[in-house]
């Protein structure tokens, strides 16, 4: 079992920045992928960025150049640095843990990000 706790969400103005954190605990066995997803009200949950235990990083096209995913292995924590925020980035952001070869996904509780003047 894996537990994920997100933090760092809040209110930002357009063009501002936020840094999200996801602390993982439990059965964190490699290989795995940790990802950030977001979901706006009434919309489908979508991938924002992901990082594998091997260091491979992927980004959604609409955030590349603005968002950066990183990790601190000593703290079992993944981060999402969000710069140049847009109102369209407003959503609940969720951290996901997936062990490669295992169908089940673990999700955090989500953290609200609101971008508004």
GROMACS .gro file of C-alpha atoms in nm:
model
  117
    1UNK     CA    1   0.000   0.000   0.000
    2UNK     CA    2   0.115   0.353  -0.084
    3UNK     CA    3  -0.001   0.674   0.078
    4UNK     CA    4   0.034   1.008  -0.100
    5UNK     CA    5  -0.007   1.350   0.059
    6UNK     CA    6  -0.015   1.660  -0.161
    7UNK     CA    7   0.048   2.013  -0.043
    8UNK     CA    8   0.134   2.355  -0.179
    9UNK     CA    9  -0.186   2.446  -0.357
   10UNK     CA   10  -0.356   2.779  -0.316
   11UNK     CA   11  -0.439   3.101  -0.493
   12UNK     CA   12  -0.207   3.261  -0.746
   13UNK     CA   13  -0.242   3.551  -0.984
   14UNK     CA   14  -0.195   3.504  -1.357
   15UNK     CA   15   0.177   3.492  -1.426
   16UNK     CA   16   0.249   3.382  -1.071
   17UNK     CA   17   0.403   3.064  -0.935
   18UNK     CA   18   0.321   2.778  -0.702
   19UNK     CA   19   0.516   2.471  -0.597
   20UNK     CA   20   0.326   2.151  -0.526
   21UNK     CA   21   0.468   1.868  -0.319
   22UNK     CA   22   0.369   1.503  -0.300
   23UNK     CA   23   0.511   1.297  -0.015
   24UNK     CA   24   0.491   0.922  -0.062
   25UNK     CA   25   0.510   0.651   0.200
   26UNK     CA   26   0.455   0.276   0.215
   27UNK     CA   27   0.554   0.013  -0.039
   28UNK     CA   28   0.752   0.232  -0.276
   29UNK     CA   29   0.922  -0.034  -0.486
   30UNK     CA   30   1.089   0.025  -0.819
   31UNK     CA   31   1.019   0.046  -1.101
   32UNK     CA   32   0.746   0.305  -1.065
   33UNK     CA   33   0.612   0.626  -1.211
   34UNK     CA   34   0.490   0.925  -1.012
   35UNK     CA   35   0.274   1.172  -1.194
   36UNK     CA   36   0.077   1.490  -1.148
   37UNK     CA   37  -0.276   1.504  -1.285
   38UNK     CA   38  -0.531   1.780  -1.270
   39UNK     CA   39  -0.908   1.795  -1.293
   40UNK     CA   40  -1.123   2.101  -1.338
   41UNK     CA   41  -1.492   2.091  -1.239
   42UNK     CA   42  -1.692   1.893  -1.494
   43UNK     CA   43  -1.378   1.802  -1.687
   44UNK     CA   44  -1.182   1.482  -1.738
   45UNK     CA   45  -0.876   1.427  -1.525
   46UNK     CA   46  -0.565   1.487  -1.736
   47UNK     CA   47  -0.195   1.421  -1.710
   48UNK     CA   48   0.026   1.720  -1.633
   49UNK     CA   49   0.370   1.565  -1.587
   50UNK     CA   50   0.533   1.241  -1.482
   51UNK     CA   51   0.869   1.113  -1.362
   52UNK     CA   52   0.980   0.752  -1.345
   53UNK     CA   53   1.206   0.586  -1.091
   54UNK     CA   54   1.465   0.578  -1.369
   55UNK     CA   55   1.447   0.954  -1.415
   56UNK     CA   56   1.246   0.974  -1.737
   57UNK     CA   57   1.027   1.285  -1.744
   58UNK     CA   58   0.722   1.361  -1.954
   59UNK     CA   59   0.509   1.675  -1.980
   60UNK     CA   60   0.179   1.764  -2.131
   61UNK     CA   61   0.239   1.994  -2.427
   62UNK     CA   62   0.040   2.277  -2.272
   63UNK     CA   63   0.264   2.302  -1.964
   64UNK     CA   64   0.608   2.233  -2.110
   65UNK     CA   65   0.829   2.535  -2.057
   66UNK     CA   66   0.619   2.657  -1.763
   67UNK     CA   67   0.605   2.360  -1.525
   68UNK     CA   68   0.891   2.148  -1.394
   69UNK     CA   69   0.861   1.811  -1.223
   70UNK     CA   70   1.138   1.695  -0.992
   71UNK     CA   71   1.197   1.459  -0.703
   72UNK     CA   72   1.386   1.424  -0.378
   73UNK     CA   73   1.453   1.054  -0.332
   74UNK     CA   74   1.573   1.097   0.026
   75UNK     CA   75   1.233   1.241   0.118
   76UNK     CA   76   1.026   1.022  -0.119
   77UNK     CA   77   0.877   1.343  -0.250
   78UNK     CA   78   0.794   1.465  -0.598
   79UNK     CA   79   0.747   1.834  -0.677
   80UNK     CA   80   0.572   2.032  -0.943
   81UNK     CA   81   0.706   2.385  -0.988
   82UNK     CA   82   0.443   2.585  -1.172
   83UNK     CA   83   0.547   2.916  -1.326
   84UNK     CA   84   0.369   3.157  -1.558
   85UNK     CA   85   0.035   3.034  -1.430
   86UNK     CA   86  -0.275   3.089  -1.638
   87UNK     CA   87  -0.642   3.089  -1.534
   88UNK     CA   88  -0.678   2.771  -1.740
   89UNK     CA   89  -0.447   2.598  -1.491
   90UNK     CA   90  -0.717   2.622  -1.224
   91UNK     CA   91  -0.799   2.269  -1.109
   92UNK     CA   92  -0.754   2.017  -0.834
   93UNK     CA   93  -0.408   1.868  -0.873
   94UNK     CA   94  -0.356   1.503  -0.782
   95UNK     CA   95  -0.042   1.299  -0.729
   96UNK     CA   96  -0.044   0.943  -0.865
   97UNK     CA   97   0.184   0.649  -0.794
   98UNK     CA   98   0.195   0.355  -1.036
   99UNK     CA   99   0.416   0.052  -1.001
  100UNK     CA  100   0.528  -0.066  -1.344
  101UNK     CA  101   0.354  -0.390  -1.435
  102UNK     CA  102   0.080  -0.347  -1.174
  103UNK     CA  103  -0.264  -0.230  -1.281
  104UNK     CA  104  -0.364  -0.051  -0.959
  105UNK     CA  105  -0.298   0.321  -0.921
  106UNK     CA  106  -0.258   0.507  -0.592
  107UNK     CA  107  -0.390   0.862  -0.569
  108UNK     CA  108  -0.343   1.146  -0.327
  109UNK     CA  109  -0.635   1.347  -0.191
  110UNK     CA  110  -0.571   1.641  -0.422
  111UNK     CA  111  -0.478   2.003  -0.367
  112UNK     CA  112  -0.669   2.298  -0.510
  113UNK     CA  113  -0.491   2.541  -0.741
  114UNK     CA  114  -0.677   2.859  -0.832
  115UNK     CA  115  -0.535   3.115  -1.074
  116UNK     CA  116  -0.732   3.437  -1.070
  117UNK     CA  117  -0.684   3.812  -1.049
   0.00000   0.00000   0.00000
